[in-house]
Amino acid sequence: MRLILRALFAAGLLLSIGGCATNMSRPIQGTEYTAYKPDLQTIAEMDRSLVGDQALLSYVRGILDKLNAQLPKPCECDIVVDTQSGYEAYTLSSRTIVVSAGLIAQAETEDELAAIIAHELSHVVNEDQEGTELREGLAFLARAGDLATGGGGSLLFGDAIEAAAQGLIYNRWDKEEELRADRFAVNLLAKAGYSQNGLKMAIRRLSAYSQDVLASKSHGPKCVDGGFEKKNINVTACASALTGADDTVYLNGKDRLKAAISEMWKLDRELRRLPVVAETRRFESVEYLYAMNSLVSTDKDALIEGLRHVESLPIPKSLESNDVIANRLFMSSVLVGDEEKATEYLFKSFDSDHRTVATYRNLLWIADKRQDRDLVEKVMGEMRKDIGWSSRLLPYEAYLAKRYGLNIYEIETTLRCASNLAKDTGIYQKCAELTKKSKTVAGIDWWP
């Protein structure tokens, strides 16, 4: 860590300042497409980013268009691909459906991918509250994470966010909404000419993956081992517990498949037996992100080998400036003890497109350690345009605004902190705690 700090203080840091957005859409870097800005900000809060691959987005949006054409009232929604390498899909709002790169990598047929998209379309059409619960869970984690670490955060705080995001995606949705979405998918797939085999496979694969996620959480480390006085606290485990990620209401695969097949039998025979449309198309960006699963290991030797494998692969052009790629390689390098590589990847994350909350936290930390008022102001201004207001970063922003006399930001953050007094006292208390330290010589300890 000393090597990283020396490099950070020795090097300059340049931040480009773009123009203010005039509407609620934002370009997806590297493509001709846009997405709904508030939903992109939620993805950034999850420490995920989008895959800016024109061909990939054209492909998944083509499937969405084919399904949408069969609806009495087509949804005014877009589909994007995030960088997660697991088998995941979720709906953020009536504007945005998200499928993971890992899902596309594992789907064997276009029919399977279409089944997932059709399922998510049900949540959009029926105005289910997935996005609301996800945002609320992540906002709660901003408080829970700080409580779990005694108020200081963690170098691998992004792992805690990922644990909570997976828990919220897989565990917290209403059972009836899920069954309704599967029934909706059965009928929509038939109208669009897709095979029902795709939905069967999607349910089996999603159920297997979600059960693996749940098993790893239930048999993994405890939030607190041996009592708080011993301070044996695991941030990721606490994130799962405090957001309810371990209290699943998710249907098991057999029950869900049985209900879907029951709906399929209501179709005319020829629609029930439609052949598979096509195999899933393959993309360099998706294959690279799926290969990053080799970085998921608690064994140091396995992680070293996985890191060596990933670094041997050429980074696709569409991912060269992707924040999540740089951050995952940074964290993996830290874990294996390669601080020189970690520093390199950390700087690369600063230059990335659509920076995540994790990257902005690092930028704010560096600006504070350099006691560079102008840099603090630049980072906070860039953050507003890039990811909007972050609950996770609010106490740190309040501290910096007061410490460096940024009057406009001080007024704004004071109001935002005060607004949490009624709905989330943890964030309010954290704001108060950090702003008290704004006039001390030492400031706050960013990495205790």
CSV table of C-alpha atoms in Angstrom, one decimal:
chain,number,residue,atom,x,y,z
A,1,MET,CA,0.0,0.0,0.0
A,2,ARG,CA,2.9,2.4,0.6
A,3,LEU,CA,4.0,1.9,-3.0
A,4,ILE,CA,0.5,2.8,-4.2
A,5,LEU,CA,0.4,5.9,-2.0
A,6,ARG,CA,3.9,7.1,-3.1
A,7,ALA,CA,2.9,6.7,-6.8
A,8,LEU,CA,-0.4,8.6,-6.2
A,9,PHE,CA,1.3,11.5,-4.6
A,10,ALA,CA,4.1,11.7,-7.1
A,11,ALA,CA,1.8,11.6,-10.2
A,12,GLY,CA,-0.5,14.2,-11.5
A,13,LEU,CA,-4.2,13.6,-12.0
A,14,LEU,CA,-6.2,15.1,-14.8
A,15,LEU,CA,-10.0,15.0,-15.0
A,16,SER,CA,-11.9,16.0,-18.1
A,17,ILE,CA,-14.9,18.2,-17.4
A,18,GLY,CA,-17.7,17.7,-19.8
A,19,GLY,CA,-20.8,19.8,-20.5
A,20,CYS,CA,-23.9,19.5,-18.4
A,21,ALA,CA,-26.6,17.1,-19.5
A,22,THR,CA,-29.7,18.7,-20.9
A,23,ASN,CA,-31.9,15.7,-20.8
A,24,MET,CA,-32.4,12.4,-19.0
A,25,SER,CA,-30.6,10.2,-21.5
A,26,ARG,CA,-26.9,9.6,-21.6
A,27,PRO,CA,-24.8,8.2,-24.4
A,28,ILE,CA,-23.4,4.7,-23.9
A,29,GLN,CA,-19.7,5.1,-24.7
A,30,GLY,CA,-18.5,3.5,-27.9
A,31,THR,CA,-22.0,3.1,-29.3
A,32,GLU,CA,-24.8,5.1,-31.0
A,33,TYR,CA,-27.2,4.2,-28.2
A,34,THR,CA,-28.3,6.1,-25.1
A,35,ALA,CA,-29.7,4.9,-21.8
A,36,TYR,CA,-31.8,6.5,-19.0
A,37,LYS,CA,-29.4,8.5,-16.9
A,38,PRO,CA,-30.9,7.7,-13.4
A,39,ASP,CA,-30.6,4.0,-14.1
A,40,LEU,CA,-27.0,4.3,-15.2
A,41,GLN,CA,-26.4,6.1,-11.9
A,42,THR,CA,-27.9,3.1,-10.0
A,43,ILE,CA,-25.6,0.8,-12.0
A,44,ALA,CA,-22.7,2.9,-10.9
A,45,GLU,CA,-23.8,2.7,-7.3
A,46,MET,CA,-23.6,-1.1,-7.7
A,47,ASP,CA,-20.0,-0.7,-8.8
A,48,ARG,CA,-20.9,-2.1,-12.2
A,49,SER,CA,-20.7,-0.5,-15.6
A,50,LEU,CA,-22.1,-1.0,-19.1
A,51,VAL,CA,-20.5,-2.9,-22.0
A,52,GLY,CA,-20.1,-0.3,-24.8
A,53,ASP,CA,-20.2,-2.8,-27.6
A,54,GLN,CA,-22.2,-1.6,-30.6
A,55,ALA,CA,-22.7,-5.0,-32.2
A,56,LEU,CA,-23.7,-6.6,-28.8
A,57,LEU,CA,-26.3,-3.9,-28.0
A,58,SER,CA,-27.7,-4.1,-31.6
A,59,TYR,CA,-28.2,-7.8,-31.1
A,60,VAL,CA,-30.0,-7.7,-27.7
A,61,ARG,CA,-32.0,-4.7,-28.7
A,62,GLY,CA,-33.1,-6.5,-31.8
A,63,ILE,CA,-34.5,-9.3,-29.6
A,64,LEU,CA,-36.2,-6.8,-27.4
A,65,ASP,CA,-37.8,-5.1,-30.5
A,66,LYS,CA,-39.0,-8.5,-31.8
A,67,LEU,CA,-40.7,-9.2,-28.5
A,68,ASN,CA,-42.0,-5.7,-28.0
A,69,ALA,CA,-43.7,-5.8,-31.4
A,70,GLN,CA,-46.0,-8.5,-30.0
A,71,LEU,CA,-47.3,-6.3,-27.1
A,72,PRO,CA,-50.6,-4.4,-27.4
A,73,LYS,CA,-48.8,-1.4,-26.1
A,74,PRO,CA,-45.0,-1.7,-26.7
A,75,CYS,CA,-42.9,-0.6,-23.8
A,76,GLU,CA,-40.8,2.5,-24.1
A,77,CYS,CA,-37.8,0.8,-22.7
A,78,ASP,CA,-34.2,0.0,-23.6
A,79,ILE,CA,-31.9,-3.0,-22.8
A,80,VAL,CA,-28.3,-2.7,-21.7
A,81,VAL,CA,-25.6,-5.2,-20.9
A,82,ASP,CA,-23.6,-4.8,-17.6
A,83,THR,CA,-20.2,-6.2,-16.8
A,84,GLN,CA,-21.2,-8.8,-14.3
A,85,SER,CA,-19.9,-12.2,-15.2
A,86,GLY,CA,-22.6,-14.3,-13.5
A,87,TYR,CA,-26.0,-15.4,-15.0
A,88,GLU,CA,-28.1,-12.3,-14.1
A,89,ALA,CA,-30.9,-10.1,-15.4
A,90,TYR,CA,-32.9,-7.4,-13.6
A,91,THR,CA,-35.2,-4.4,-14.3
A,92,LEU,CA,-34.2,-1.0,-12.9
A,93,SER,CA,-37.3,1.0,-14.0
A,94,SER,CA,-39.9,1.1,-16.8
A,95,ARG,CA,-37.1,2.5,-18.9
A,96,THR,CA,-34.2,0.0,-18.5
A,97,ILE,CA,-33.8,-3.8,-18.6
A,98,VAL,CA,-30.3,-5.1,-17.7
A,99,VAL,CA,-28.8,-8.4,-18.7
A,100,SER,CA,-25.3,-9.5,-17.7
A,101,ALA,CA,-22.4,-10.3,-19.9
A,102,GLY,CA,-22.2,-13.6,-18.1
A,103,LEU,CA,-25.8,-14.5,-19.0
A,104,ILE,CA,-25.1,-13.9,-22.7
A,105,ALA,CA,-21.9,-15.9,-22.5
A,106,GLN,CA,-23.7,-18.9,-21.0
A,107,ALA,CA,-27.0,-18.8,-23.0
A,108,GLU,CA,-26.8,-21.5,-25.6
A,109,THR,CA,-29.6,-20.2,-27.8
A,110,GLU,CA,-31.2,-16.9,-28.8
A,111,ASP,CA,-34.4,-18.4,-27.5
A,112,GLU,CA,-32.9,-18.7,-24.0
A,113,LEU,CA,-31.8,-15.1,-24.1
A,114,ALA,CA,-35.2,-14.0,-25.5
A,115,ALA,CA,-36.9,-15.9,-22.6
A,116,ILE,CA,-34.9,-13.9,-20.0
A,117,ILE,CA,-35.8,-10.6,-21.8
A,118,ALA,CA,-39.5,-11.6,-22.1
A,119,HIS,CA,-39.5,-12.3,-18.3
A,120,GLU,CA,-38.0,-8.9,-17.6
A,121,LEU,CA,-40.5,-7.2,-19.9
A,122,SER,CA,-43.3,-8.5,-17.7
A,123,HIS,CA,-41.8,-6.6,-14.8
A,124,VAL,CA,-41.8,-3.4,-16.9
A,125,VAL,CA,-45.4,-3.9,-18.3
A,126,ASN,CA,-46.8,-4.8,-14.9
A,127,GLU,CA,-44.8,-2.0,-13.1
A,128,ASP,CA,-43.2,-4.3,-10.6
A,129,GLN,CA,-41.0,-2.6,-8.1
A,130,GLU,CA,-37.6,-4.3,-8.7
A,131,GLY,CA,-35.7,-1.1,-9.3
A,132,THR,CA,-37.2,0.6,-6.2
A,133,GLU,CA,-36.1,-2.3,-3.9
A,134,LEU,CA,-32.7,-2.4,-5.4
A,135,ARG,CA,-32.1,1.3,-4.9
A,136,GLU,CA,-33.5,1.1,-1.3
A,137,GLY,CA,-31.2,-1.9,-0.6
A,138,LEU,CA,-28.2,-0.1,-1.9
A,139,ALA,CA,-29.0,3.0,0.1
A,140,PHE,CA,-29.3,1.0,3.2
A,141,LEU,CA,-26.0,-0.6,2.5
A,142,ALA,CA,-24.3,2.8,2.6
A,143,ARG,CA,-25.2,2.9,6.3
A,144,ALA,CA,-24.7,-0.8,6.9
A,145,GLY,CA,-21.2,-1.0,5.4
A,146,ASP,CA,-20.0,1.9,7.6
A,147,LEU,CA,-21.5,0.3,10.7
A,148,ALA,CA,-19.8,-3.0,9.9
A,149,THR,CA,-16.4,-1.4,9.5
A,150,GLY,CA,-16.6,1.1,12.4
A,151,GLY,CA,-17.2,4.0,10.1
A,152,GLY,CA,-14.1,3.7,7.9
A,153,GLY,CA,-15.1,1.7,4.8
A,154,SER,CA,-12.9,-1.0,3.3
A,155,LEU,CA,-10.4,-1.4,0.4
A,156,LEU,CA,-12.7,-4.1,-1.0
A,157,PHE,CA,-15.9,-2.3,-0.3
A,158,GLY,CA,-17.0,-3.1,-3.8
A,159,ASP,CA,-17.2,-6.8,-2.9
A,160,ALA,CA,-19.8,-5.9,-0.2
A,161,ILE,CA,-21.8,-4.0,-2.8
A,162,GLU,CA,-21.7,-7.0,-5.1
A,163,ALA,CA,-22.8,-9.3,-2.3
A,164,ALA,CA,-25.8,-7.1,-1.6
A,165,ALA,CA,-26.7,-6.5,-5.2
A,166,GLN,CA,-26.7,-10.3,-5.9
A,167,GLY,CA,-28.8,-10.9,-2.8
A,168,LEU,CA,-31.3,-8.2,-3.8
A,169,ILE,CA,-31.5,-9.5,-7.4
A,170,TYR,CA,-32.0,-13.1,-6.4
A,171,ASN,CA,-33.7,-13.1,-3.1
A,172,ARG,CA,-36.1,-10.2,-2.5
A,173,TRP,CA,-38.6,-10.3,-5.4
A,174,ASP,CA,-42.2,-11.3,-4.8
A,175,LYS,CA,-42.9,-14.9,-5.7
A,176,GLU,CA,-46.2,-14.2,-7.5
A,177,GLU,CA,-44.5,-11.5,-9.6
A,178,GLU,CA,-41.9,-14.1,-10.7
A,179,LEU,CA,-44.5,-16.7,-11.6
A,180,ARG,CA,-46.5,-14.1,-13.5
A,181,ALA,CA,-43.4,-13.0,-15.4
A,182,ASP,CA,-42.7,-16.6,-16.4
A,183,ARG,CA,-46.3,-17.0,-17.6
A,184,PHE,CA,-46.0,-13.7,-19.5
A,185,ALA,CA,-42.8,-15.0,-21.1
A,186,VAL,CA,-44.4,-18.2,-22.2
A,187,ASN,CA,-47.1,-16.4,-24.2
A,188,LEU,CA,-44.9,-13.6,-25.5
A,189,LEU,CA,-42.2,-16.1,-26.8
A,190,ALA,CA,-44.9,-18.1,-28.6
A,191,LYS,CA,-46.2,-14.9,-30.3
A,192,ALA,CA,-42.7,-13.9,-31.4
A,193,GLY,CA,-41.9,-17.3,-32.8
A,194,TYR,CA,-39.4,-18.5,-30.1
A,195,SER,CA,-39.1,-22.0,-28.8
A,196,GLN,CA,-40.3,-22.7,-25.2
A,197,ASN,CA,-37.1,-24.8,-24.7
A,198,GLY,CA,-35.3,-21.5,-24.2
A,199,LEU,CA,-37.5,-20.6,-21.2
A,200,LYS,CA,-37.1,-24.1,-19.7
A,201,MET,CA,-33.3,-23.8,-20.0
A,202,ALA,CA,-33.2,-20.3,-18.6
A,203,ILE,CA,-35.2,-21.3,-15.5
A,204,ARG,CA,-32.9,-24.3,-14.9
A,205,ARG,CA,-29.8,-22.3,-15.3
A,206,LEU,CA,-31.0,-19.2,-13.4
A,207,SER,CA,-32.2,-21.5,-10.5
A,208,ALA,CA,-28.9,-23.3,-10.4
A,209,TYR,CA,-26.9,-20.1,-10.4
A,210,SER,CA,-29.0,-18.4,-7.7
A,211,GLN,CA,-28.8,-21.5,-5.5
A,212,ASP,CA,-25.0,-21.4,-5.9
A,213,VAL,CA,-25.1,-17.8,-4.8
A,214,LEU,CA,-27.3,-18.6,-1.8
A,215,ALA,CA,-25.2,-21.6,-0.8
A,216,SER,CA,-22.0,-19.5,-0.9
A,217,LYS,CA,-23.6,-16.9,1.3
A,218,SER,CA,-25.1,-19.4,3.8
A,219,HIS,CA,-21.9,-21.4,4.2
A,220,GLY,CA,-19.5,-18.4,3.9
A,221,PRO,CA,-18.0,-16.3,6.6
A,222,LYS,CA,-20.2,-14.8,9.4
A,223,CYS,CA,-20.7,-11.1,9.6
A,224,VAL,CA,-19.3,-11.0,13.1
A,225,ASP,CA,-17.3,-13.9,14.5
A,226,GLY,CA,-16.6,-14.0,18.2
A,227,GLY,CA,-18.3,-10.7,19.1
A,228,PHE,CA,-17.9,-7.1,18.2
A,229,GLU,CA,-15.3,-6.5,20.9
A,230,LYS,CA,-12.9,-8.7,19.0
A,231,LYS,CA,-13.6,-6.8,15.8
A,232,ASN,CA,-13.6,-9.9,13.6
A,233,ILE,CA,-15.9,-8.3,11.1
A,234,ASN,CA,-16.4,-9.5,7.5
A,235,VAL,CA,-17.7,-6.6,5.4
A,236,THR,CA,-19.1,-8.7,2.6
A,237,ALA,CA,-20.9,-11.1,4.9
A,238,CYS,CA,-22.4,-8.1,6.8
A,239,ALA,CA,-23.6,-6.6,3.5
A,240,SER,CA,-25.5,-9.8,2.8
A,241,ALA,CA,-27.0,-10.0,6.2
A,242,LEU,CA,-27.9,-6.4,6.7
A,243,THR,CA,-29.7,-6.1,3.3
A,244,GLY,CA,-31.6,-9.4,3.8
A,245,ALA,CA,-29.6,-11.2,1.1
A,246,ASP,CA,-29.6,-14.4,3.1
A,247,ASP,CA,-33.4,-14.4,3.7
A,248,THR,CA,-34.5,-15.8,0.3
A,249,VAL,CA,-38.0,-15.8,-0.9
A,250,TYR,CA,-36.9,-17.0,-4.3
A,251,LEU,CA,-38.7,-20.0,-5.8
A,252,ASN,CA,-36.8,-23.2,-6.3
A,253,GLY,CA,-36.2,-24.4,-9.8
A,254,LYS,CA,-38.6,-27.3,-9.7
A,255,ASP,CA,-41.6,-25.3,-8.6
A,256,ARG,CA,-40.9,-22.5,-11.0
A,257,LEU,CA,-40.4,-24.9,-14.0
A,258,LYS,CA,-43.6,-26.8,-13.1
A,259,ALA,CA,-45.6,-23.6,-13.2
A,260,ALA,CA,-44.1,-22.5,-16.5
A,261,ILE,CA,-44.8,-25.9,-18.2
A,262,SER,CA,-48.4,-25.7,-16.9
A,263,GLU,CA,-48.8,-22.4,-18.8
A,264,MET,CA,-47.1,-23.9,-21.9
A,265,TRP,CA,-49.7,-26.6,-22.1
A,266,LYS,CA,-52.4,-24.0,-22.7
A,267,LEU,CA,-50.7,-23.0,-26.0
A,268,ASP,CA,-51.8,-24.5,-29.3
A,269,ARG,CA,-49.7,-27.6,-30.1
A,270,GLU,CA,-47.7,-25.9,-33.0
A,271,LEU,CA,-46.8,-22.9,-30.8
A,272,ARG,CA,-45.8,-25.2,-27.9
A,273,ARG,CA,-43.4,-27.1,-30.2
A,274,LEU,CA,-41.8,-24.3,-32.2
A,275,PRO,CA,-38.1,-25.1,-33.1
A,276,VAL,CA,-35.2,-23.2,-31.7
A,277,VAL,CA,-34.6,-20.0,-33.7
A,278,ALA,CA,-30.8,-19.8,-33.5
A,279,GLU,CA,-27.7,-20.2,-31.3
A,280,THR,CA,-26.7,-17.2,-29.3
A,281,ARG,CA,-24.2,-14.9,-31.1
A,282,ARG,CA,-20.7,-14.7,-29.6
A,283,PHE,CA,-18.9,-11.4,-28.8
A,284,GLU,CA,-15.3,-10.8,-27.8
A,285,SER,CA,-16.4,-8.4,-25.0
A,286,VAL,CA,-18.7,-11.0,-23.5
A,287,GLU,CA,-16.2,-13.8,-23.7
A,288,TYR,CA,-13.5,-11.6,-22.0
A,289,LEU,CA,-15.9,-10.6,-19.2
A,290,TYR,CA,-16.9,-14.2,-18.6
A,291,ALA,CA,-13.2,-15.2,-18.4
A,292,MET,CA,-12.9,-12.8,-15.5
A,293,ASN,CA,-14.7,-15.4,-13.4
A,294,SER,CA,-11.2,-16.8,-12.9
A,295,LEU,CA,-10.6,-13.8,-10.5
A,296,VAL,CA,-13.3,-15.1,-8.1
A,297,SER,CA,-11.3,-17.1,-5.6
A,298,THR,CA,-10.4,-17.0,-2.0
A,299,ASP,CA,-7.2,-19.0,-2.6
A,300,LYS,CA,-4.2,-16.8,-3.3
A,301,ASP,CA,-2.4,-19.3,-5.6
A,302,ALA,CA,-5.6,-19.8,-7.6
A,303,LEU,CA,-6.1,-16.0,-7.8
A,304,ILE,CA,-2.5,-15.5,-9.0
A,305,GLU,CA,-3.1,-18.1,-11.7
A,306,GLY,CA,-6.4,-16.5,-12.6
A,307,LEU,CA,-4.9,-13.0,-12.8
A,308,ARG,CA,-2.1,-14.3,-15.0
A,309,HIS,CA,-4.7,-15.9,-17.3
A,310,VAL,CA,-6.8,-12.7,-17.6
A,311,GLU,CA,-3.8,-10.5,-18.2
A,312,SER,CA,-2.7,-12.8,-21.0
A,313,LEU,CA,-6.0,-12.1,-22.9
A,314,PRO,CA,-6.2,-9.1,-25.2
A,315,ILE,CA,-8.7,-6.6,-23.9
A,316,PRO,CA,-11.4,-6.0,-26.5
A,317,LYS,CA,-11.6,-2.5,-27.8
A,318,SER,CA,-15.0,-2.0,-26.4
A,319,LEU,CA,-13.7,-2.7,-22.9
A,320,GLU,CA,-10.4,-0.8,-23.0
A,321,SER,CA,-11.8,2.2,-21.1
A,322,ASN,CA,-14.2,0.2,-18.9
A,323,ASP,CA,-14.0,1.1,-15.2
A,324,VAL,CA,-15.0,-2.3,-13.8
A,325,ILE,CA,-12.2,-4.0,-15.7
A,326,ALA,CA,-9.6,-1.7,-14.2
A,327,ASN,CA,-11.1,-1.9,-10.7
A,328,ARG,CA,-11.3,-5.7,-10.7
A,329,LEU,CA,-7.7,-6.0,-11.9
A,330,PHE,CA,-6.7,-3.4,-9.3
A,331,MET,CA,-8.4,-5.3,-6.4
A,332,SER,CA,-7.0,-8.7,-7.6
A,333,SER,CA,-3.5,-7.2,-7.8
A,334,VAL,CA,-3.8,-5.9,-4.3
A,335,LEU,CA,-4.9,-9.3,-3.0
A,336,VAL,CA,-1.9,-11.1,-4.6
A,337,GLY,CA,0.5,-8.4,-3.3
A,338,ASP,CA,1.5,-6.9,-6.6
A,339,GLU,CA,1.4,-3.2,-5.7
A,340,GLU,CA,3.1,-2.0,-8.8
A,341,LYS,CA,0.4,-3.5,-11.0
A,342,ALA,CA,-2.3,-2.4,-8.6
A,343,THR,CA,-1.1,1.2,-8.9
A,344,GLU,CA,-1.2,0.9,-12.7
A,345,TYR,CA,-4.7,-0.4,-12.7
A,346,LEU,CA,-5.9,2.2,-10.2
A,347,PHE,CA,-4.7,5.1,-12.4
A,348,LYS,CA,-6.4,3.4,-15.4
A,349,SER,CA,-9.7,3.3,-13.5
A,350,PHE,CA,-9.5,7.1,-13.2
A,351,ASP,CA,-9.4,7.4,-17.0
A,352,SER,CA,-12.3,5.1,-17.5
A,353,ASP,CA,-15.7,5.8,-19.0
A,354,HIS,CA,-18.7,5.9,-16.7
A,355,ARG,CA,-16.8,5.7,-13.5
A,356,THR,CA,-18.3,3.8,-10.6
A,357,VAL,CA,-18.7,4.9,-6.9
A,358,ALA,CA,-15.6,2.8,-6.0
A,359,THR,CA,-13.5,4.9,-8.4
A,360,TYR,CA,-14.9,8.2,-7.2
A,361,ARG,CA,-14.2,7.2,-3.6
A,362,ASN,CA,-10.6,6.6,-4.6
A,363,LEU,CA,-10.4,9.9,-6.4
A,364,LEU,CA,-11.8,11.8,-3.4
A,365,TRP,CA,-9.3,10.0,-1.1
A,366,ILE,CA,-6.4,11.0,-3.2
A,367,ALA,CA,-7.5,14.6,-3.5
A,368,ASP,CA,-7.9,14.9,0.2
A,369,LYS,CA,-4.5,13.3,0.9
A,370,ARG,CA,-2.9,15.8,-1.5
A,371,GLN,CA,-4.9,18.6,0.2
A,372,ASP,CA,-5.7,19.8,-3.2
A,373,ARG,CA,-8.8,22.0,-3.0
A,374,ASP,CA,-9.1,22.4,-6.8
A,375,LEU,CA,-8.9,18.7,-7.4
A,376,VAL,CA,-11.5,18.0,-4.7
A,377,GLU,CA,-13.9,20.5,-6.4
A,378,LYS,CA,-13.2,19.0,-9.9
A,379,VAL,CA,-13.8,15.4,-8.7
A,380,MET,CA,-17.1,16.4,-7.0
A,381,GLY,CA,-18.3,18.3,-10.0
A,382,GLU,CA,-17.4,15.5,-12.3
A,383,MET,CA,-19.1,13.0,-10.0
A,384,ARG,CA,-22.4,15.0,-10.2
A,385,LYS,CA,-22.5,14.7,-13.9
A,386,ASP,CA,-21.3,11.1,-14.0
A,387,ILE,CA,-23.1,9.2,-11.3
A,388,GLY,CA,-25.3,11.9,-9.6
A,389,TRP,CA,-25.9,11.9,-5.9
A,390,SER,CA,-24.5,8.9,-4.1
A,391,SER,CA,-25.7,7.8,-0.7
A,392,ARG,CA,-22.6,5.8,-0.2
A,393,LEU,CA,-20.4,8.9,-0.7
A,394,LEU,CA,-22.5,11.6,0.9
A,395,PRO,CA,-20.7,11.7,4.3
A,396,TYR,CA,-17.4,11.9,2.6
A,397,GLU,CA,-18.6,14.7,0.3
A,398,ALA,CA,-19.9,16.6,3.3
A,399,TYR,CA,-16.6,16.3,5.0
A,400,LEU,CA,-14.6,17.5,2.0
A,401,ALA,CA,-17.0,20.4,1.2
A,402,LYS,CA,-16.6,21.7,4.8
A,403,ARG,CA,-12.8,21.0,5.0
A,404,TYR,CA,-12.0,22.9,1.8
A,405,GLY,CA,-14.6,25.7,2.0
A,406,LEU,CA,-16.6,24.7,-1.0
A,407,ASN,CA,-19.6,26.8,-0.1
A,408,ILE,CA,-22.1,25.6,-2.7
A,409,TYR,CA,-21.3,21.9,-2.1
A,410,GLU,CA,-21.4,22.5,1.7
A,411,ILE,CA,-24.9,23.9,1.4
A,412,GLU,CA,-26.0,21.0,-0.8
A,413,THR,CA,-24.5,18.2,1.2
A,414,THR,CA,-25.8,19.7,4.5
A,415,LEU,CA,-29.3,19.7,3.1
A,416,ARG,CA,-28.9,16.1,1.8
A,417,CYS,CA,-27.5,14.9,5.1
A,418,ALA,CA,-30.4,16.6,7.0
A,419,SER,CA,-32.9,15.0,4.7
A,420,ASN,CA,-31.7,11.6,6.0
A,421,LEU,CA,-32.5,12.5,9.6
A,422,ALA,CA,-36.0,11.0,9.3
A,423,LYS,CA,-35.4,8.1,6.8
A,424,ASP,CA,-31.9,7.0,7.6
A,425,THR,CA,-30.3,8.2,10.8
A,426,GLY,CA,-27.2,6.2,10.1
A,427,ILE,CA,-26.2,8.4,7.1
A,428,TYR,CA,-27.1,11.5,9.1
A,429,GLN,CA,-24.9,10.4,12.0
A,430,LYS,CA,-22.1,9.5,9.6
A,431,CYS,CA,-22.3,13.0,8.0
A,432,ALA,CA,-22.1,14.6,11.5
A,433,GLU,CA,-19.2,12.4,12.5
A,434,LEU,CA,-17.0,13.1,9.5
A,435,THR,CA,-17.8,16.9,9.3
A,436,LYS,CA,-16.6,17.2,12.9
A,437,LYS,CA,-13.2,16.1,11.7
A,438,SER,CA,-13.1,18.5,8.7
A,439,LYS,CA,-11.1,21.1,10.7
A,440,THR,CA,-8.7,18.7,12.3
A,441,VAL,CA,-5.1,18.5,10.9
A,442,ALA,CA,-5.3,14.8,10.4
A,443,GLY,CA,-8.8,14.7,8.8
A,444,ILE,CA,-10.3,11.3,8.5
A,445,ASP,CA,-8.7,7.9,8.1
A,446,TRP,CA,-9.9,6.8,4.7
A,447,TRP,CA,-8.4,3.3,5.0
A,448,PRO,CA,-8.2,2.2,8.6
